[in-house]
Amino acid sequence: MRTCEVALVQLCAGPEPEANLRRASEWCARALSEGAELVVLPEGYAEIPDRDRPTTCIYEPEHPERGAAIAPFVELSQRHPRALIVLGGVPERIPGDARHHNVCVVLTGGAVVARYRKIHLFELGLPEQLALSESRRVAPGTEPMVVATQLGRIGLSICYDLRFPELYRSLVAAGAELLVVPAAFTHATGLAHWEVLLRARAIESQCWLLAAAQWGVHGSGPRRSFGHSMIIDPWGRVVAHLDEGDGLVRARIDPGPLERARSGLPALTHRVLGKETPATIVTLSGASEP
């Protein structure tokens, strides 16, 4: 990887895509205009429907760049062709299936260059908490994905994936140096687990970790997200964060902490047990070898 400026967008999206997309694209445009080379948006940035209502902002897999949730960022990507934009989680239609995929989309140069379909689907049934079942409407993906870019190798994941360290082992085995975790973590689970899980994934993977989050009460409620977007270095230190509120989390990240962690404590070379599901590697023009 190389030294670069990164930015996370934190939002509280609701059931109206037009308003959500206007705010999301404004924050993204601001980050790019201020020099960010990598911008990450949270899961559900385009729409979080009210309870029991289906999502409406779905794109067609044959032409993802034309989807309402993606098109504004294609335009931004065209205006900032060297930057990378990671759209944290957007519904992708599955032909012949009533369900859709939850997809992390990577843009550069005005083009969709990678799509990771969320593998682990969220289920929540805690007492006195809103019951959530992602699998009712979403089909799981099967393919871990690393994108080799001019900034470094980026491992893709979404929200609930965070609880499955074997996914991140697969990404690291494919050369990941940066991990992105766009999320809409619930307030109850986030209060208990969000930061400790993020720091654990950064420490055990010896990677930079970028977690862009939803925050606050969505629409008419009662769904509430935890927020606390943060950038974490490969030693597990939080170098930038935003607790609540819409806004940007920025940092200048560089290969130094990663190299020091991996050379000084070479735990990745000491692993004995377990086999990863191989991650697909998407190599972009100008990317360097690991």
Coordinates of N, CA and C in Angstrom, one line a residue, residues 34-271:
E34 N -11.8 17.8 -0.8 CA -10.8 18.1 0.2 C -9.6 17.1 0.2
G35 N -9.6 16.3 -0.9 CA -8.4 15.5 -1.1 C -8.4 14.1 -0.8
A36 N -9.6 13.6 -0.4 CA -9.7 12.1 -0.1 C -9.5 11.3 -1.4
E37 N -8.6 10.3 -1.3 CA -8.4 9.4 -2.4 C -9.2 8.1 -2.3
L38 N -9.8 7.8 -1.1 CA -10.6 6.7 -0.9 C -11.8 7.2 0.1
V39 N -13.0 7.0 -0.4 CA -14.2 7.4 0.4 C -15.1 6.2 0.6
V40 N -15.5 5.9 1.8 CA -16.3 4.8 2.1 C -17.7 5.3 2.7
L41 N -18.8 4.8 2.1 CA -20.1 5.1 2.6 C -20.7 3.9 3.4
P42 N -21.6 4.2 4.3 CA -22.1 3.1 5.2 C -23.1 2.2 4.4
E43 N -23.3 1.0 5.0 CA -24.4 0.1 4.5 C -25.7 0.9 4.6
G44 N -26.6 0.7 3.5 CA -27.9 1.3 3.5 C -27.9 2.8 3.4
Y45 N -26.8 3.4 2.8 CA -26.7 4.8 2.6 C -27.9 5.4 1.8
A46 N -28.4 4.6 0.9 CA -29.5 5.1 0.0 C -30.9 5.0 0.6
E47 N -31.1 4.0 1.5 CA -32.4 3.7 2.0 C -32.4 2.7 3.2
I48 N -33.0 3.1 4.2 CA -33.4 2.1 5.3 C -34.9 2.2 5.5
P49 N -35.6 1.3 4.9 CA -37.1 1.4 5.0 C -37.7 1.3 6.4
D50 N -38.9 1.9 6.5 CA -39.6 1.7 7.8 C -39.9 0.2 8.0
R51 N -40.2 -0.2 9.2 CA -40.3 -1.6 9.6 C -41.3 -2.3 8.7
D52 N -40.9 -3.5 8.3 CA -41.7 -4.4 7.5 C -42.0 -3.9 6.0
R53 N -41.3 -2.9 5.6 CA -41.6 -2.4 4.3 C -40.4 -2.8 3.4
P54 N -40.6 -3.2 2.2 CA -39.5 -3.7 1.3 C -38.7 -2.5 0.8
T55 N -37.4 -2.7 0.5 CA -36.6 -1.7 -0.1 C -37.1 -1.4 -1.5
T56 N -36.9 -0.1 -1.9 CA -37.3 0.2 -3.3 C -36.1 0.6 -4.2
C57 N -35.0 0.9 -3.6 CA -33.9 1.4 -4.3 C -33.0 0.3 -4.8
I58 N -33.4 -0.5 -5.7 CA -32.7 -1.7 -6.2 C -32.2 -1.5 -7.6
Y59 N -30.9 -1.9 -7.8 CA -30.4 -1.8 -9.1 C -30.3 -3.1 -9.9
E60 N -30.3 -3.0 -11.2 CA -30.2 -4.2 -12.0 C -28.8 -4.6 -12.2
P61 N -28.4 -5.9 -12.0 CA -27.0 -6.3 -12.1 C -26.4 -6.1 -13.4
E62 N -27.1 -6.1 -14.5 CA -26.6 -5.9 -15.8 C -26.0 -4.5 -16.0
H63 N -26.7 -3.5 -15.4 CA -26.3 -2.1 -15.5 C -26.3 -1.4 -14.2
P64 N -25.4 -1.8 -13.3 CA -25.4 -1.2 -11.9 C -25.2 0.3 -11.9
E65 N -24.4 0.8 -12.8 CA -24.1 2.2 -12.8 C -25.4 3.1 -13.1
R66 N -26.4 2.5 -13.7 CA -27.6 3.2 -13.9 C -28.6 3.2 -12.8
G67 N -28.4 2.5 -11.8 CA -29.2 2.4 -10.6 C -29.2 3.7 -9.9
A68 N -30.4 4.1 -9.3 CA -30.5 5.4 -8.7 C -29.6 5.5 -7.5
A69 N -29.3 4.4 -6.8 CA -28.4 4.5 -5.7 C -26.9 4.6 -6.0
I70 N -26.6 4.4 -7.3 CA -25.2 4.4 -7.7 C -24.9 5.6 -8.6
A71 N -25.8 6.0 -9.5 CA -25.6 7.0 -10.5 C -25.0 8.3 -10.0
P72 N -25.4 8.8 -8.9 CA -24.8 10.1 -8.4 C -23.3 9.9 -8.1
F73 N -22.9 8.7 -7.7 CA -21.5 8.5 -7.3 C -20.7 8.2 -8.6
V74 N -21.3 7.6 -9.6 CA -20.6 7.5 -10.9 C -20.2 8.8 -11.4
E75 N -21.1 9.8 -11.3 CA -20.8 11.2 -11.7 C -19.6 11.7 -10.9
L76 N -19.7 11.6 -9.6 CA -18.6 12.1 -8.8 C -17.3 11.4 -9.1
S77 N -17.3 10.1 -9.4 CA -16.2 9.3 -9.7 C -15.6 9.8 -11.1
Q78 N -16.4 10.2 -12.0 CA -15.9 10.7 -13.3 C -15.2 12.0 -13.1
R79 N -15.7 12.8 -12.1 CA -15.1 14.1 -11.8 C -13.8 14.0 -11.0
H80 N -13.6 12.9 -10.3 CA -12.4 12.6 -9.5 C -11.9 11.2 -9.9
P81 N -11.4 11.1 -11.2 CA -11.1 9.7 -11.7 C -10.0 8.9 -11.0
R82 N -9.2 9.6 -10.2 CA -8.1 8.8 -9.5 C -8.6 8.3 -8.2
A83 N -9.7 8.7 -7.7 CA -10.2 8.3 -6.4 C -11.0 7.0 -6.5
L84 N -11.1 6.4 -5.3 CA -11.9 5.2 -5.1 C -13.1 5.5 -4.2
I85 N -14.3 5.1 -4.6 CA -15.5 5.3 -3.8 C -16.1 3.9 -3.5
V86 N -16.2 3.6 -2.2 CA -16.8 2.4 -1.8 C -18.2 2.6 -1.3
L87 N -19.2 2.1 -2.0 CA -20.6 2.3 -1.6 C -21.0 1.1 -0.8
G88 N -21.2 1.4 0.5 CA -21.2 0.4 1.5 C -22.2 -0.8 1.4
G89 N -23.4 -0.6 0.9 CA -24.3 -1.7 0.8 C -25.6 -1.2 0.1
V90 N -25.8 -1.8 -1.0 CA -27.0 -1.4 -1.9 C -27.6 -2.6 -2.4
P91 N -29.0 -2.7 -2.5 CA -29.6 -3.9 -3.0 C -29.4 -4.1 -4.5
E92 N -29.1 -5.3 -4.9 CA -29.0 -5.8 -6.3 C -30.0 -6.8 -6.6
R93 N -30.8 -6.6 -7.6 CA -31.8 -7.5 -8.0 C -31.3 -8.9 -8.4
I94 N -31.9 -10.0 -8.1 CA -31.6 -11.3 -8.5 C -32.6 -11.8 -9.5
P95 N -32.3 -12.0 -10.7 CA -33.3 -12.4 -11.7 C -34.0 -13.7 -11.2
G96 N -35.3 -13.7 -11.3 CA -36.0 -14.9 -10.9 C -36.1 -15.2 -9.4
D97 N -35.8 -14.3 -8.6 CA -35.8 -14.5 -7.1 C -36.4 -13.2 -6.5
A98 N -37.3 -13.4 -5.6 CA -37.9 -12.3 -4.9 C -37.0 -11.6 -3.9
R99 N -35.9 -12.3 -3.6 CA -34.9 -11.7 -2.7 C -33.9 -10.8 -3.6
H100 N -33.0 -10.1 -2.9 CA -31.9 -9.4 -3.6 C -30.6 -9.6 -2.8
H101 N -29.5 -9.3 -3.4 CA -28.2 -9.3 -2.7 C -28.0 -7.9 -2.1
N102 N -27.2 -7.9 -1.0 CA -26.7 -6.7 -0.4 C -25.3 -6.5 -0.8
V103 N -25.0 -5.5 -1.6 CA -23.8 -5.5 -2.3 C -22.9 -4.2 -2.0
C104 N -21.7 -4.4 -1.7 CA -20.7 -3.4 -1.6 C -20.1 -3.1 -3.0
V105 N -20.2 -1.9 -3.5 CA -19.8 -1.5 -4.8 C -18.6 -0.6 -4.8
V106 N -17.6 -0.9 -5.6 CA -16.4 -0.1 -5.7 C -16.4 0.6 -7.1
L107 N -16.2 2.0 -7.0 CA -16.2 2.8 -8.2 C -14.8 3.4 -8.4
T108 N -14.3 3.6 -9.6 CA -13.2 4.4 -9.9 C -13.3 4.8 -11.3
G109 N -12.9 6.0 -11.7 CA -12.9 6.5 -13.1 C -14.3 6.4 -13.7
G110 N -15.3 6.6 -12.9 CA -16.7 6.6 -13.4 C -17.2 5.2 -13.7
A111 N -16.5 4.1 -13.3 CA -17.0 2.8 -13.6 C -17.1 1.9 -12.3
V112 N -18.0 1.0 -12.4 CA -18.1 0.0 -11.3 C -17.0 -1.1 -11.6
V113 N -16.1 -1.2 -10.7 CA -15.0 -2.1 -10.9 C -15.0 -3.4 -10.1
A114 N -15.8 -3.4 -9.0 CA -16.0 -4.6 -8.2 C -17.3 -4.5 -7.4
R115 N -17.9 -5.7 -7.2 CA -19.1 -5.8 -6.4 C -18.9 -7.0 -5.4
Y116 N -19.0 -6.8 -4.1 CA -18.9 -7.9 -3.2 C -20.4 -8.0 -2.6
R117 N -20.9 -9.3 -2.7 CA -22.2 -9.6 -2.1 C -22.0 -10.1 -0.7
K118 N -22.7 -9.5 0.2 CA -22.6 -9.8 1.6 C -22.9 -11.3 1.9
I119 N -21.9 -11.9 2.6 CA -22.0 -13.3 2.8 C -22.9 -13.7 4.0
H120 N -22.6 -13.0 5.1 CA -23.3 -13.3 6.4 C -24.5 -12.4 6.6
L121 N -25.7 -13.0 6.8 CA -26.9 -12.2 6.9 C -27.4 -12.1 8.4
F122 N -27.8 -10.9 8.8 CA -28.0 -10.6 10.2 C -29.3 -11.1 10.7
E123 N -29.3 -11.7 11.8 CA -30.5 -12.1 12.6 C -30.4 -11.5 14.0
L124 N -31.5 -10.9 14.5 CA -31.5 -10.4 15.9 C -32.8 -10.7 16.5
G125 N -32.7 -11.3 17.7 CA -33.9 -11.7 18.5 C -33.7 -11.5 19.9
L126 N -33.1 -10.3 20.3 CA -32.8 -10.1 21.7 C -34.1 -9.6 22.4
P127 N -34.3 -9.9 23.7 CA -35.5 -9.4 24.4 C -35.5 -7.8 24.4
E128 N -36.7 -7.3 24.2 CA -36.9 -5.9 24.2 C -36.2 -5.1 23.1
Q129 N -35.8 -5.8 22.1 CA -35.2 -5.2 20.9 C -36.0 -5.5 19.7
L130 N -35.9 -4.6 18.7 CA -36.5 -4.8 17.4 C -36.0 -6.1 16.8
A131 N -36.8 -7.0 16.4 CA -36.4 -8.3 15.8 C -36.1 -8.0 14.3
L132 N -34.9 -8.4 13.9 CA -34.5 -8.2 12.5 C -34.1 -9.5 11.9
S133 N -34.4 -9.8 10.6 CA -34.1 -11.0 9.9 C -33.7 -10.6 8.5
E134 N -32.5 -10.4 8.2 CA -32.0 -10.0 6.9 C -32.4 -11.0 5.8
S135 N -32.3 -12.3 6.2 CA -32.5 -13.4 5.2 C -33.9 -13.5 4.7
R136 N -34.9 -12.7 5.3 CA -36.2 -12.7 4.7 C -36.3 -12.1 3.3
R137 N -35.4 -11.1 3.1 CA -35.4 -10.4 1.8 C -34.1 -10.5 1.1
V138 N -33.0 -11.0 1.7 CA -31.7 -10.9 1.1 C -31.1 -12.3 0.9
A139 N -30.5 -12.6 -0.2 CA -29.8 -13.8 -0.4 C -28.3 -13.6 -0.1
P140 N -27.7 -14.6 0.5 CA -26.3 -14.5 0.8 C -25.4 -14.6 -0.4
G141 N -24.3 -13.9 -0.4 CA -23.2 -14.1 -1.4 C -22.3 -15.3 -0.9
T142 N -21.4 -15.6 -1.7 CA -20.5 -16.8 -1.4 C -19.0 -16.5 -1.7
E143 N -18.7 -15.3 -2.2 CA -17.3 -15.0 -2.7 C -16.6 -13.9 -1.9
P144 N -15.7 -14.2 -1.1 CA -14.8 -13.1 -0.5 C -14.1 -12.4 -1.6
M145 N -13.8 -11.1 -1.4 CA -13.3 -10.3 -2.5 C -12.3 -9.3 -1.9
V146 N -11.1 -9.2 -2.6 CA -10.1 -8.2 -2.4 C -9.9 -7.5 -3.7
V147 N -9.8 -6.2 -3.6 CA -9.6 -5.3 -4.8 C -8.2 -4.8 -4.7
A148 N -7.4 -5.1 -5.7 CA -6.0 -4.6 -5.8 C -6.0 -3.3 -6.5
T149 N -5.7 -2.2 -5.8 CA -5.8 -0.8 -6.3 C -4.4 -0.2 -6.3
Q150 N -4.4 1.1 -6.8 CA -3.2 1.9 -6.7 C -2.8 2.3 -5.3
L151 N -3.8 2.2 -4.4 CA -3.6 2.6 -3.0 C -3.2 1.4 -2.1
G152 N -3.5 0.2 -2.6 CA -3.2 -1.0 -1.8 C -4.3 -2.0 -2.1
R153 N -4.2 -3.2 -1.4 CA -5.2 -4.2 -1.6 C -6.2 -4.1 -0.5
I154 N -7.5 -3.9 -1.0 CA -8.6 -3.6 -0.1 C -9.5 -4.8 0.0
G155 N -9.7 -5.3 1.2 CA -10.6 -6.4 1.5 C -12.0 -5.8 1.8
L156 N -13.0 -6.4 1.2 CA -14.4 -5.9 1.3 C -15.2 -6.8 2.2
S157 N -16.1 -6.1 3.0 CA -17.0 -6.8 3.9 C -18.2 -5.8 4.2
I158 N -19.2 -6.3 4.8 CA -20.4 -5.5 5.2 C -20.9 -5.9 6.6
C159 N -20.9 -5.0 7.5 CA -21.6 -5.0 8.7 C -21.5 -6.4 9.5
Y160 N -22.5 -7.2 9.4 CA -22.5 -8.5 10.2 C -21.4 -9.4 9.9
D161 N -20.8 -9.3 8.7 CA -19.5 -10.0 8.4 C -18.5 -9.8 9.5
L162 N -18.5 -8.7 10.2 CA -17.5 -8.4 11.2 C -17.4 -9.5 12.2
R163 N -18.5 -10.2 12.5 CA -18.4 -11.3 13.5 C -17.8 -12.6 13.1
F164 N -17.3 -12.6 11.9 CA -16.8 -13.9 11.3 C -15.3 -13.7 10.9
P165 N -14.4 -14.0 11.8 CA -13.0 -13.7 11.6 C -12.4 -14.5 10.4
E166 N -13.0 -15.7 10.1 CA -12.5 -16.5 9.0 C -12.6 -15.8 7.7
L167 N -13.6 -14.9 7.5 CA -13.7 -14.1 6.3 C -12.5 -13.2 6.2
Y168 N -12.1 -12.6 7.3 CA -11.0 -11.6 7.2 C -9.6 -12.4 7.0
R169 N -9.5 -13.6 7.5 CA -8.4 -14.4 7.3 C -8.3 -14.7 5.8
S170 N -9.4 -15.0 5.2 CA -9.4 -15.2 3.7 C -8.9 -14.0 3.0
L171 N -9.4 -12.8 3.4 CA -9.0 -11.5 2.7 C -7.5 -11.3 2.9
V172 N -7.0 -11.5 4.1 CA -5.5 -11.3 4.4 C -4.7 -12.3 3.6
A173 N -5.2 -13.6 3.4 CA -4.5 -14.6 2.7 C -4.4 -14.1 1.2
A174 N -5.3 -13.3 0.7 CA -5.3 -12.8 -0.6 C -4.6 -11.5 -0.7
G175 N -3.9 -11.1 0.4 CA -3.0 -9.9 0.3 C -3.6 -8.6 0.8
A176 N -4.8 -8.7 1.5 CA -5.5 -7.4 2.0 C -4.6 -6.7 2.9
E177 N -4.5 -5.3 2.7 CA -3.8 -4.4 3.6 C -4.7 -3.4 4.3
L178 N -5.8 -3.1 3.6 CA -6.9 -2.3 4.2 C -8.2 -3.1 4.2
L179 N -9.0 -3.0 5.2 CA -10.2 -3.7 5.4 C -11.3 -2.6 5.5
V180 N -12.4 -2.7 4.7 CA -13.5 -1.8 4.8 C -14.7 -2.5 5.4
V181 N -15.4 -1.9 6.4 CA -16.5 -2.4 7.1 C -17.6 -1.4 7.1
P182 N -18.3 -1.2 6.0 CA -19.5 -0.3 6.0 C -20.6 -1.0 6.8
A183 N -21.4 -0.3 7.6 CA -22.3 -1.0 8.5 C -23.5 -0.1 8.8
A184 N -24.5 -0.8 9.3 CA -25.7 -0.2 10.0 C -25.9 -1.0 11.3
F185 N -24.9 -1.0 12.1 CA -24.9 -1.8 13.3 C -26.0 -1.3 14.3
T186 N -26.8 -2.2 14.9 CA -27.8 -1.8 15.8 C -27.2 -1.1 17.0
H187 N -28.0 -0.3 17.6 CA -27.4 0.4 18.8 C -27.1 -0.5 19.9
A188 N -28.0 -1.5 20.2 CA -27.8 -2.4 21.3 C -26.6 -3.3 21.1
T189 N -26.4 -3.8 19.9 CA -25.2 -4.7 19.7 C -24.0 -3.8 19.5
G190 N -24.1 -2.6 19.0 CA -23.0 -1.8 18.8 C -22.4 -1.3 20.1
L191 N -23.3 -1.0 21.1 CA -22.9 -0.5 22.4 C -22.0 -1.6 23.1
A192 N -22.4 -2.9 22.8 CA -21.7 -4.0 23.5 C -20.4 -4.4 22.7
H193 N -20.5 -4.4 21.4 CA -19.5 -5.2 20.6 C -18.8 -4.4 19.5
W194 N -19.3 -3.3 19.0 CA -18.8 -2.7 17.8 C -17.3 -2.4 17.8
E195 N -16.8 -1.6 18.8 CA -15.4 -1.2 18.8 C -14.5 -2.4 19.1
V196 N -14.9 -3.3 20.0 CA -14.0 -4.4 20.3 C -13.8 -5.3 19.1
L197 N -14.9 -5.5 18.3 CA -14.8 -6.4 17.2 C -14.0 -5.7 16.1
L198 N -14.2 -4.4 15.9 CA -13.4 -3.7 14.9 C -11.9 -3.8 15.2
R199 N -11.6 -3.5 16.4 CA -10.2 -3.5 16.8 C -9.6 -4.9 16.8
A200 N -10.4 -5.9 17.1 CA -9.9 -7.3 17.0 C -9.6 -7.7 15.6
R201 N -10.5 -7.3 14.6 CA -10.2 -7.6 13.2 C -9.0 -6.9 12.7
A202 N -8.8 -5.6 13.1 CA -7.5 -4.9 12.7 C -6.3 -5.6 13.3
I203 N -6.3 -5.9 14.6 CA -5.2 -6.5 15.2 C -4.8 -7.9 14.7
E204 N -5.8 -8.8 14.5 CA -5.5 -10.1 14.1 C -5.1 -10.2 12.6
S205 N -5.6 -9.2 11.8 CA -5.3 -9.1 10.4 C -4.1 -8.3 10.1
Q206 N -3.7 -7.5 11.1 CA -2.6 -6.6 10.9 C -2.8 -5.7 9.7
C207 N -4.0 -5.1 9.6 CA -4.4 -4.3 8.5 C -5.0 -3.0 9.0
W208 N -5.0 -1.9 8.2 CA -5.8 -0.8 8.4 C -7.2 -1.1 8.3
L209 N -8.1 -0.6 9.1 CA -9.5 -0.9 9.1 C -10.4 0.4 9.0
L210 N -11.3 0.5 8.0 CA -12.1 1.6 7.8 C -13.6 1.2 8.0
A211 N -14.2 1.7 9.0 CA -15.6 1.3 9.3 C -16.5 2.6 9.3
A212 N -17.3 2.6 8.2 CA -18.3 3.7 8.0 C -19.6 3.2 8.5
A213 N -20.3 4.0 9.3 CA -21.5 3.5 10.0 C -22.7 4.4 9.8
Q214 N -23.9 3.8 9.9 CA -25.1 4.6 10.2 C -25.2 4.9 11.6
W215 N -26.0 6.0 11.9 CA -26.2 6.4 13.3 C -27.6 6.8 13.5
G216 N -28.1 6.8 14.7 CA -29.4 7.4 15.0 C -30.7 6.5 14.7
V217 N -31.8 7.1 14.9 CA -33.1 6.5 14.7 C -33.5 6.7 13.2
H218 N -33.9 5.6 12.6 CA -34.2 5.7 11.1 C -35.7 5.8 10.9
G219 N -36.0 6.9 10.1 CA -37.4 7.1 9.8 C -38.3 7.2 11.0
S220 N -39.4 6.5 11.1 CA -40.3 6.6 12.2 C -40.0 5.7 13.3
G221 N -38.8 5.0 13.2 CA -38.3 4.1 14.3 C -39.1 2.8 14.3
P222 N -38.8 1.9 15.2 CA -37.8 2.0 16.3 C -36.4 1.7 16.0
R223 N -36.1 1.3 14.7 CA -34.7 0.9 14.4 C -33.7 2.1 14.7
R224 N -32.7 1.7 15.4 CA -31.6 2.7 15.7 C -30.3 2.1 15.5
S225 N -29.4 2.9 14.9 CA -28.0 2.4 14.6 C -27.0 3.1 15.5
F226 N -25.9 2.5 15.7 CA -24.9 2.9 16.8 C -24.0 4.0 16.4
G227 N -23.7 4.2 15.1 CA -22.7 5.2 14.7 C -21.3 4.8 15.0
H228 N -20.5 5.7 15.5 CA -19.1 5.5 15.9 C -18.3 5.0 14.7
S229 N -18.4 5.7 13.6 CA -17.5 5.4 12.5 C -16.0 5.6 13.0
M230 N -15.1 4.7 12.5 CA -13.7 4.9 13.0 C -12.7 4.3 12.0
I231 N -11.5 4.8 12.1 CA -10.4 4.4 11.4 C -9.4 3.8 12.4
I232 N -8.9 2.6 12.2 CA -8.1 1.9 13.1 C -6.9 1.4 12.4
D233 N -5.7 1.6 13.1 CA -4.4 1.2 12.5 C -4.2 -0.3 12.8
P234 N -3.1 -0.9 12.1 CA -2.9 -2.3 12.3 C -2.4 -2.8 13.7
W235 N -2.2 -1.9 14.6 CA -1.9 -2.2 16.0 C -3.1 -2.1 16.8
G236 N -4.3 -1.8 16.2 CA -5.5 -1.7 17.0 C -5.8 -0.4 17.6
R237 N -5.1 0.7 17.2 CA -5.4 2.0 17.7 C -6.4 2.7 16.9
V238 N -7.3 3.4 17.6 CA -8.3 4.2 16.9 C -7.7 5.5 16.6
V239 N -7.5 5.9 15.3 CA -6.8 7.1 14.9 C -7.8 8.2 14.6
A240 N -9.0 7.9 14.3 CA -10.0 8.9 14.0 C -11.4 8.3 14.2
H241 N -12.4 9.1 14.7 CA -13.7 8.5 14.9 C -14.7 9.6 15.0
L242 N -16.0 9.3 14.8 CA -17.1 10.2 15.0 C -18.2 9.4 15.7
D243 N -18.6 9.8 16.9 CA -19.6 9.1 17.7 C -20.9 9.1 17.1
E244 N -21.6 10.3 17.0 CA -22.9 10.4 16.4 C -22.9 11.6 15.5
G245 N -24.0 11.7 14.7 CA -24.2 12.8 13.8 C -23.7 12.5 12.4
D246 N -24.3 13.2 11.4 CA -23.8 13.1 10.0 C -22.4 13.8 10.0
G247 N -21.5 13.2 9.1 CA -20.2 13.9 9.0 C -19.2 13.0 8.4
L248 N -18.0 13.5 8.4 CA -16.8 12.8 7.8 C -15.8 12.4 8.9
V249 N -15.2 11.2 8.7 CA -14.1 10.8 9.5 C -12.9 10.7 8.6
R250 N -11.9 11.5 8.8 CA -10.7 11.5 7.9 C -9.4 11.1 8.6
A251 N -8.5 10.6 7.8 CA -7.2 10.3 8.3 C -6.2 10.1 7.1
R252 N -5.0 10.4 7.4 CA -3.9 10.1 6.4 C -3.3 8.7 6.9
I253 N -3.4 7.7 6.1 CA -2.9 6.4 6.5 C -1.7 6.1 5.6
D254 N -0.8 5.3 6.2 CA 0.5 5.0 5.4 C 0.9 3.6 5.8
P255 N 1.8 3.0 5.0 CA 2.2 1.6 5.2 C 3.1 1.4 6.4
G256 N 3.6 2.4 7.0 CA 4.5 2.2 8.2 C 3.9 1.4 9.3
P257 N 2.7 1.7 9.9 CA 2.2 0.9 10.9 C 2.0 -0.6 10.5
L258 N 1.5 -0.8 9.3 CA 1.3 -2.1 8.8 C 2.6 -2.9 8.8
E259 N 3.6 -2.3 8.2 CA 4.9 -3.0 8.1 C 5.5 -3.3 9.4
R260 N 5.4 -2.3 10.4 CA 6.0 -2.5 11.7 C 5.3 -3.6 12.4
A261 N 3.9 -3.7 12.3 CA 3.2 -4.7 13.0 C 3.5 -6.1 12.4
R262 N 3.6 -6.2 11.1 CA 3.8 -7.5 10.5 C 5.2 -8.0 10.7
S263 N 6.2 -7.1 10.7 CA 7.6 -7.5 10.9 C 7.9 -7.7 12.4
G264 N 7.4 -6.8 13.2 CA 7.7 -6.9 14.6 C 7.0 -8.0 15.4
L265 N 5.8 -8.3 14.9 CA 5.0 -9.4 15.5 C 4.4 -10.2 14.4
P266 N 5.2 -11.1 13.8 CA 4.8 -11.8 12.5 C 3.8 -12.9 12.8
A267 N 2.7 -12.6 13.4 CA 1.7 -13.6 13.8 C 1.0 -14.2 12.5
L268 N 0.9 -13.5 11.4 CA 0.3 -14.0 10.2 C 1.1 -15.2 9.7
T269 N 2.4 -15.2 9.9 CA 3.2 -16.3 9.4 C 3.3 -17.5 10.4
H270 N 2.7 -17.3 11.6 CA 2.8 -18.4 12.6 C 1.5 -19.2 12.6
R271 N 0.5 -18.9 11.8 CA -0.8 -19.6 11.8 C -0.6 -21.0 11.4

